[in-house]
Amino acid sequence: MRTPSVLSIAGSDSGGGAGIQADLKAFARCGVHGTCAITAITAQNTLGVQAILPVDPEIVLAQVRAVIEDIVPDAVKVGMLGTVAVTNAVAQALAELRPGTPVVVDPVMVAESGAQLLEDDARRALIEQIAPRASVLTPNLPEARELLGEGAVPAEELEGEAE
């Protein structure tokens, strides 16, 4: 019997608490074979993000292509994109997936420490190119407000809806 595989497209967290590292641990715990395409290398720990180095968009696309031509993921999870160039490369990569492949998008914009993880010009690309391809979007409340724009519903009004 074939083990299901999931491709995570996200940043690398040196502290191991988020990004690719967290995704691969979650996949393993669920009995799923995890593969990855790294979009950024971060220097971070539980105290915050010290540095971010975006990965060249051509390398991001090459990583995805290497996985999809051989392992063929059963699903994809998209996390930190960082720059508009990487966001565009990931949009191109998603277009190359087998039709019907489920895509979960966690629109990572800001770290818990407050560090900016998505450039302002990449937000529009995320909204226009990545979000429409998502089977599921998993924003936190600040990310949901950013995605919805100015007229977003206040958190207090959403509390009853969540129950």
Coordinates of N, CA and C in Angstrom, one line a residue, residues 10-156:
A10 N 7.0 26.3 1.9 CA 7.1 27.2 3.1 C 8.5 27.6 3.4
G11 N 8.6 28.5 4.4 CA 9.9 28.9 4.9 C 10.5 27.9 5.9
S12 N 11.8 28.0 6.0 CA 12.5 27.1 7.0 C 12.7 27.9 8.3
D13 N 12.3 27.3 9.4 CA 12.4 27.9 10.7 C 13.5 27.2 11.5
S14 N 14.6 28.0 11.8 CA 15.8 27.4 12.5 C 15.4 26.9 13.9
G15 N 14.3 27.5 14.5 CA 13.9 27.1 15.8 C 13.0 25.9 15.8
G16 N 12.6 25.4 14.6 CA 11.8 24.2 14.5 C 10.4 24.3 14.9
G17 N 9.9 25.5 15.2 CA 8.5 25.6 15.7 C 7.5 26.0 14.7
A18 N 7.9 26.3 13.5 CA 7.0 26.7 12.4 C 7.6 26.3 11.1
G19 N 6.9 26.7 10.0 CA 7.4 26.5 8.7 C 7.5 25.0 8.3
I20 N 8.5 24.8 7.4 CA 8.8 23.4 6.9 C 9.0 22.4 8.0
Q21 N 9.7 22.8 9.0 CA 10.0 21.9 10.1 C 8.8 21.4 10.8
A22 N 7.9 22.4 11.2 CA 6.6 22.0 11.8 C 5.7 21.2 10.9
D23 N 5.7 21.5 9.6 CA 4.9 20.8 8.7 C 5.4 19.3 8.6
L24 N 6.7 19.1 8.4 CA 7.2 17.8 8.3 C 6.9 16.9 9.5
K25 N 7.0 17.5 10.7 CA 6.7 16.8 12.0 C 5.3 16.4 12.0
A26 N 4.4 17.3 11.6 CA 2.9 17.0 11.6 C 2.6 15.9 10.6
F27 N 3.2 16.0 9.4 CA 3.0 15.0 8.4 C 3.4 13.6 8.9
A28 N 4.6 13.5 9.5 CA 5.1 12.3 10.1 C 4.2 11.7 11.1
R29 N 3.7 12.6 12.0 CA 2.8 12.1 13.1 C 1.5 11.5 12.5
C30 N 1.1 12.0 11.3 CA -0.1 11.6 10.7 C 0.1 10.4 9.8
G31 N 1.4 9.9 9.7 CA 1.7 8.8 8.8 C 1.8 9.1 7.4
V32 N 2.0 10.4 7.1 CA 2.1 10.9 5.7 C 3.6 11.2 5.4
H33 N 4.0 10.9 4.1 CA 5.3 11.2 3.7 C 5.4 12.7 3.3
G34 N 6.2 13.4 4.0 CA 6.3 14.8 3.8 C 7.5 15.1 2.8
T35 N 7.2 16.0 1.8 CA 8.2 16.6 0.9 C 8.1 18.1 1.1
C36 N 9.1 18.8 0.5 CA 9.1 20.2 0.7 C 9.8 21.0 -0.4
A37 N 9.4 22.3 -0.4 CA 10.1 23.3 -1.3 C 10.2 24.5 -0.3
I38 N 11.5 24.9 -0.1 CA 11.8 25.9 0.9 C 11.7 27.3 0.1
T39 N 10.9 28.2 0.7 CA 10.8 29.5 0.0 C 11.7 30.6 0.7
A40 N 12.1 30.4 1.9 CA 12.9 31.3 2.6 C 13.6 30.6 3.7
I41 N 14.8 31.1 4.1 CA 15.6 30.6 5.2 C 15.5 31.6 6.3
T42 N 15.0 31.3 7.4 CA 14.9 32.2 8.5 C 15.8 31.9 9.7
A43 N 16.3 32.9 10.3 CA 17.0 32.7 11.6 C 16.0 33.1 12.7
Q44 N 15.5 32.2 13.4 CA 14.5 32.5 14.4 C 14.5 31.5 15.5
N45 N 13.9 31.9 16.6 CA 13.8 31.1 17.8 C 12.5 31.5 18.5
T46 N 12.3 31.1 19.7 CA 11.0 31.4 20.4 C 11.0 32.9 20.8
L47 N 12.1 33.6 20.7 CA 12.1 35.0 21.0 C 11.7 35.9 19.8
G48 N 11.9 35.4 18.6 CA 11.6 36.2 17.5 C 12.4 35.8 16.2
V49 N 12.2 36.6 15.2 CA 12.9 36.4 13.9 C 14.0 37.4 13.8
Q50 N 15.2 36.8 13.6 CA 16.4 37.7 13.5 C 16.8 38.0 12.1
A51 N 16.5 37.1 11.1 CA 16.9 37.4 9.8 C 16.1 36.5 8.8
I52 N 15.9 37.0 7.6 CA 15.1 36.2 6.6 C 15.9 36.3 5.3
L53 N 16.1 35.2 4.6 CA 16.8 35.2 3.3 C 15.9 34.5 2.3
P54 N 15.2 35.2 1.4 CA 14.4 34.6 0.4 C 15.2 33.6 -0.5
V55 N 14.6 32.5 -0.8 CA 15.2 31.6 -1.8 C 14.9 32.1 -3.2
D56 N 15.8 31.9 -4.1 CA 15.6 32.3 -5.5 C 14.4 31.7 -6.0
P57 N 13.5 32.4 -6.7 CA 12.2 31.9 -7.2 C 12.4 30.7 -8.1
E58 N 13.5 30.7 -8.9 CA 13.8 29.6 -9.8 C 14.1 28.3 -9.1
I59 N 14.7 28.4 -7.9 CA 15.0 27.3 -7.1 C 13.8 26.8 -6.4
V60 N 12.9 27.7 -6.0 CA 11.6 27.3 -5.4 C 10.8 26.4 -6.5
L61 N 10.7 26.9 -7.7 CA 10.0 26.2 -8.7 C 10.7 24.9 -9.0
A62 N 12.0 24.9 -9.1 CA 12.8 23.6 -9.3 C 12.5 22.6 -8.2
Q63 N 12.4 23.0 -7.0 CA 12.1 22.1 -5.9 C 10.7 21.5 -6.1
V64 N 9.8 22.3 -6.4 CA 8.4 21.8 -6.6 C 8.4 20.8 -7.8
R65 N 9.0 21.2 -8.9 CA 9.0 20.3 -10.0 C 9.7 19.0 -9.8
A66 N 10.8 19.0 -9.0 CA 11.5 17.8 -8.7 C 10.5 16.8 -7.9
V67 N 9.7 17.4 -7.0 CA 8.8 16.6 -6.2 C 7.7 16.1 -7.1
I68 N 7.0 17.0 -7.9 CA 5.8 16.5 -8.6 C 6.1 15.6 -9.7
E69 N 7.3 15.6 -10.3 CA 7.6 14.7 -11.4 C 7.9 13.3 -10.9
D70 N 8.2 13.1 -9.7 CA 8.6 11.8 -9.2 C 7.6 11.3 -8.1
I71 N 7.5 12.1 -7.0 CA 6.7 11.6 -5.9 C 5.2 11.8 -6.0
V72 N 4.8 12.9 -6.8 CA 3.4 13.2 -7.0 C 2.6 13.4 -5.7
P73 N 2.6 14.5 -5.2 CA 2.0 14.8 -3.9 C 0.5 14.6 -4.0
D74 N -0.1 14.0 -2.9 CA -1.6 13.9 -2.9 C -2.2 15.2 -2.4
A75 N -1.5 16.0 -1.8 CA -2.0 17.3 -1.4 C -0.8 18.3 -1.2
V76 N -1.1 19.6 -1.2 CA 0.0 20.6 -1.0 C -0.5 21.6 0.1
K77 N 0.5 22.0 0.9 CA 0.3 23.0 1.9 C 1.2 24.1 1.6
V78 N 0.7 25.3 1.5 CA 1.5 26.5 1.2 C 1.5 27.4 2.4
G79 N 2.7 27.8 2.8 CA 2.9 28.7 4.0 C 3.6 30.0 3.6
M80 N 4.7 30.3 4.3 CA 5.4 31.5 4.0 C 5.9 31.7 2.6
L81 N 5.5 32.8 2.0 CA 6.0 33.1 0.6 C 7.0 34.2 0.6
G82 N 6.9 35.2 1.4 CA 7.9 36.2 1.6 C 7.9 37.3 0.5
T83 N 8.2 37.0 -0.7 CA 8.4 38.0 -1.7 C 7.4 37.8 -2.9
V84 N 7.2 38.9 -3.7 CA 6.3 38.7 -4.8 C 6.9 37.8 -5.8
A85 N 8.2 37.8 -6.0 CA 8.8 36.8 -7.0 C 8.6 35.4 -6.6
V86 N 8.7 35.1 -5.3 CA 8.5 33.7 -4.8 C 7.0 33.4 -4.9
T87 N 6.2 34.3 -4.6 CA 4.7 34.1 -4.7 C 4.3 33.8 -6.2
N88 N 4.9 34.5 -7.1 CA 4.6 34.2 -8.5 C 5.1 32.9 -8.9
A89 N 6.3 32.5 -8.5 CA 6.9 31.1 -8.8 C 6.0 30.0 -8.2
V90 N 5.5 30.2 -7.0 CA 4.6 29.2 -6.4 C 3.3 29.2 -7.1
A91 N 2.8 30.3 -7.6 CA 1.5 30.2 -8.4 C 1.7 29.4 -9.6
Q92 N 2.9 29.6 -10.3 CA 3.2 28.8 -11.5 C 3.3 27.3 -11.1
A93 N 4.0 27.0 -10.0 CA 4.1 25.6 -9.6 C 2.8 25.0 -9.3
L94 N 1.9 25.7 -8.7 CA 0.5 25.2 -8.4 C -0.2 24.9 -9.7
A95 N 0.0 25.7 -10.7 CA -0.7 25.4 -12.0 C -0.2 24.2 -12.6
E96 N 1.0 23.7 -12.2 CA 1.6 22.5 -12.8 C 1.2 21.2 -12.0
L97 N 0.5 21.3 -10.9 CA 0.0 20.2 -10.2 C -1.0 19.3 -10.9
R98 N -1.0 18.1 -10.6 CA -2.1 17.2 -11.1 C -3.4 17.8 -10.8
P99 N -4.3 17.9 -11.8 CA -5.6 18.5 -11.6 C -6.4 17.9 -10.4
G100 N -7.0 18.7 -9.6 CA -7.7 18.2 -8.5 C -6.9 18.0 -7.2
T101 N -5.6 18.3 -7.3 CA -4.8 18.1 -6.1 C -5.2 19.2 -5.0
P102 N -5.6 18.7 -3.8 CA -6.0 19.7 -2.8 C -4.9 20.6 -2.4
V103 N -5.2 21.9 -2.2 CA -4.1 22.8 -1.8 C -4.6 23.6 -0.5
V104 N -3.9 23.5 0.6 CA -4.2 24.2 1.8 C -3.3 25.4 1.8
V105 N -3.8 26.6 2.0 CA -3.0 27.8 2.0 C -3.1 28.5 3.4
D106 N -2.0 28.6 4.1 CA -1.9 29.3 5.3 C -1.2 30.6 4.9
P107 N -1.9 31.7 4.8 CA -1.4 33.0 4.3 C -0.5 33.7 5.3
V108 N 0.7 33.1 5.5 CA 1.6 33.7 6.5 C 2.1 35.1 6.2
M109 N 1.7 36.0 7.0 CA 2.1 37.4 6.8 C 2.9 38.0 7.8
V110 N 2.7 37.7 9.1 CA 3.4 38.2 10.2 C 3.7 37.1 11.2
A111 N 4.9 37.1 11.7 CA 5.3 36.1 12.8 C 4.6 36.5 14.1
E112 N 4.5 35.5 15.0 CA 3.9 35.7 16.3 C 4.7 36.9 17.0
S113 N 6.0 37.0 16.7 CA 6.8 38.0 17.3 C 6.5 39.4 16.7
G114 N 5.8 39.4 15.6 CA 5.5 40.7 15.0 C 6.3 41.0 13.7
A115 N 7.3 40.1 13.5 CA 8.1 40.3 12.3 C 7.3 40.1 11.0
Q116 N 7.6 41.0 10.0 CA 6.9 41.0 8.7 C 7.5 39.8 7.9
L117 N 6.6 38.9 7.5 CA 7.0 37.7 6.7 C 6.6 37.7 5.3
L118 N 5.8 38.7 4.9 CA 5.3 38.8 3.5 C 5.4 40.3 3.1
E119 N 6.2 40.5 2.1 CA 6.3 41.9 1.6 C 5.0 42.5 1.2
D120 N 4.8 43.8 1.3 CA 3.6 44.4 1.0 C 3.2 44.1 -0.5
D121 N 4.1 44.2 -1.4 CA 3.7 43.9 -2.8 C 3.4 42.5 -3.1
A122 N 3.8 41.6 -2.2 CA 3.4 40.2 -2.4 C 2.0 39.9 -1.9
R123 N 1.4 40.7 -1.1 CA 0.1 40.5 -0.6 C -0.9 40.4 -1.7
R124 N -0.8 41.3 -2.7 CA -1.7 41.3 -3.8 C -1.6 40.0 -4.6
A125 N -0.3 39.6 -4.8 CA -0.1 38.4 -5.6 C -0.7 37.2 -4.8
L126 N -0.5 37.2 -3.5 CA -1.1 36.1 -2.7 C -2.6 36.0 -2.9
I127 N -3.2 37.2 -2.8 CA -4.7 37.3 -2.9 C -5.2 36.9 -4.3
E128 N -4.5 37.4 -5.3 CA -4.9 37.2 -6.7 C -4.5 35.9 -7.3
Q129 N -3.3 35.3 -6.9 CA -2.8 34.2 -7.6 C -2.8 32.9 -6.8
I130 N -2.6 33.0 -5.5 CA -2.5 31.8 -4.6 C -3.9 31.4 -4.0
A131 N -4.5 32.4 -3.4 CA -5.8 32.2 -2.7 C -6.8 31.5 -3.5
P132 N -7.0 31.9 -4.8 CA -8.0 31.3 -5.6 C -7.8 29.8 -5.9
R133 N -6.5 29.4 -5.8 CA -6.2 28.0 -6.0 C -6.4 27.1 -4.8
A134 N -6.7 27.7 -3.7 CA -6.8 27.0 -2.4 C -8.1 26.2 -2.3
S135 N -8.0 25.0 -1.8 CA -9.1 24.2 -1.4 C -9.6 24.7 0.0
V136 N -8.6 25.1 0.8 CA -8.8 25.5 2.2 C -7.9 26.7 2.4
L137 N -8.4 27.8 3.0 CA -7.5 28.9 3.5 C -7.5 28.8 5.0
T138 N -6.4 28.9 5.7 CA -6.3 28.9 7.2 C -5.6 30.1 7.8
P139 N -6.2 31.3 7.5 CA -5.6 32.5 8.1 C -5.9 32.6 9.6
N140 N -5.1 33.3 10.3 CA -5.4 33.7 11.7 C -6.3 34.9 11.6
L141 N -6.7 35.5 12.7 CA -7.6 36.6 12.6 C -7.0 37.9 11.9
P142 N -5.7 38.2 12.3 CA -5.1 39.4 11.6 C -5.0 39.1 10.1
E143 N -4.6 37.9 9.7 CA -4.5 37.6 8.3 C -5.8 37.6 7.6
A144 N -6.8 37.1 8.2 CA -8.2 37.2 7.6 C -8.6 38.6 7.4
R145 N -8.3 39.5 8.3 CA -8.7 40.9 8.1 C -7.9 41.5 6.9
E146 N -6.7 41.1 6.8 CA -5.8 41.6 5.7 C -6.4 41.1 4.4
L147 N -6.8 39.8 4.3 CA -7.3 39.2 3.1 C -8.7 39.9 2.7
L148 N -9.5 40.2 3.7 CA -10.8 40.7 3.5 C -10.8 42.2 3.2
G149 N -9.8 42.9 3.7 CA -9.7 44.3 3.4 C -10.4 45.1 4.5
E150 N -10.6 46.4 4.2 CA -11.1 47.4 5.1 C -12.4 47.0 5.8
G151 N -13.3 46.4 5.1 CA -14.6 46.2 5.7 C -14.7 44.9 6.5
A152 N -13.6 44.4 7.0 CA -13.6 43.1 7.7 C -14.5 43.2 9.0
V153 N -15.1 42.2 9.3 CA -15.9 42.1 10.5 C -15.0 42.1 11.8
P154 N -15.4 42.9 12.8 CA -14.6 42.9 14.1 C -14.7 41.5 14.7
A155 N -13.6 41.1 15.4 CA -13.5 39.8 16.1 C -14.7 39.6 17.0
E156 N -15.1 40.6 17.7 CA -16.2 40.4 18.7 C -17.5 39.9 18.0

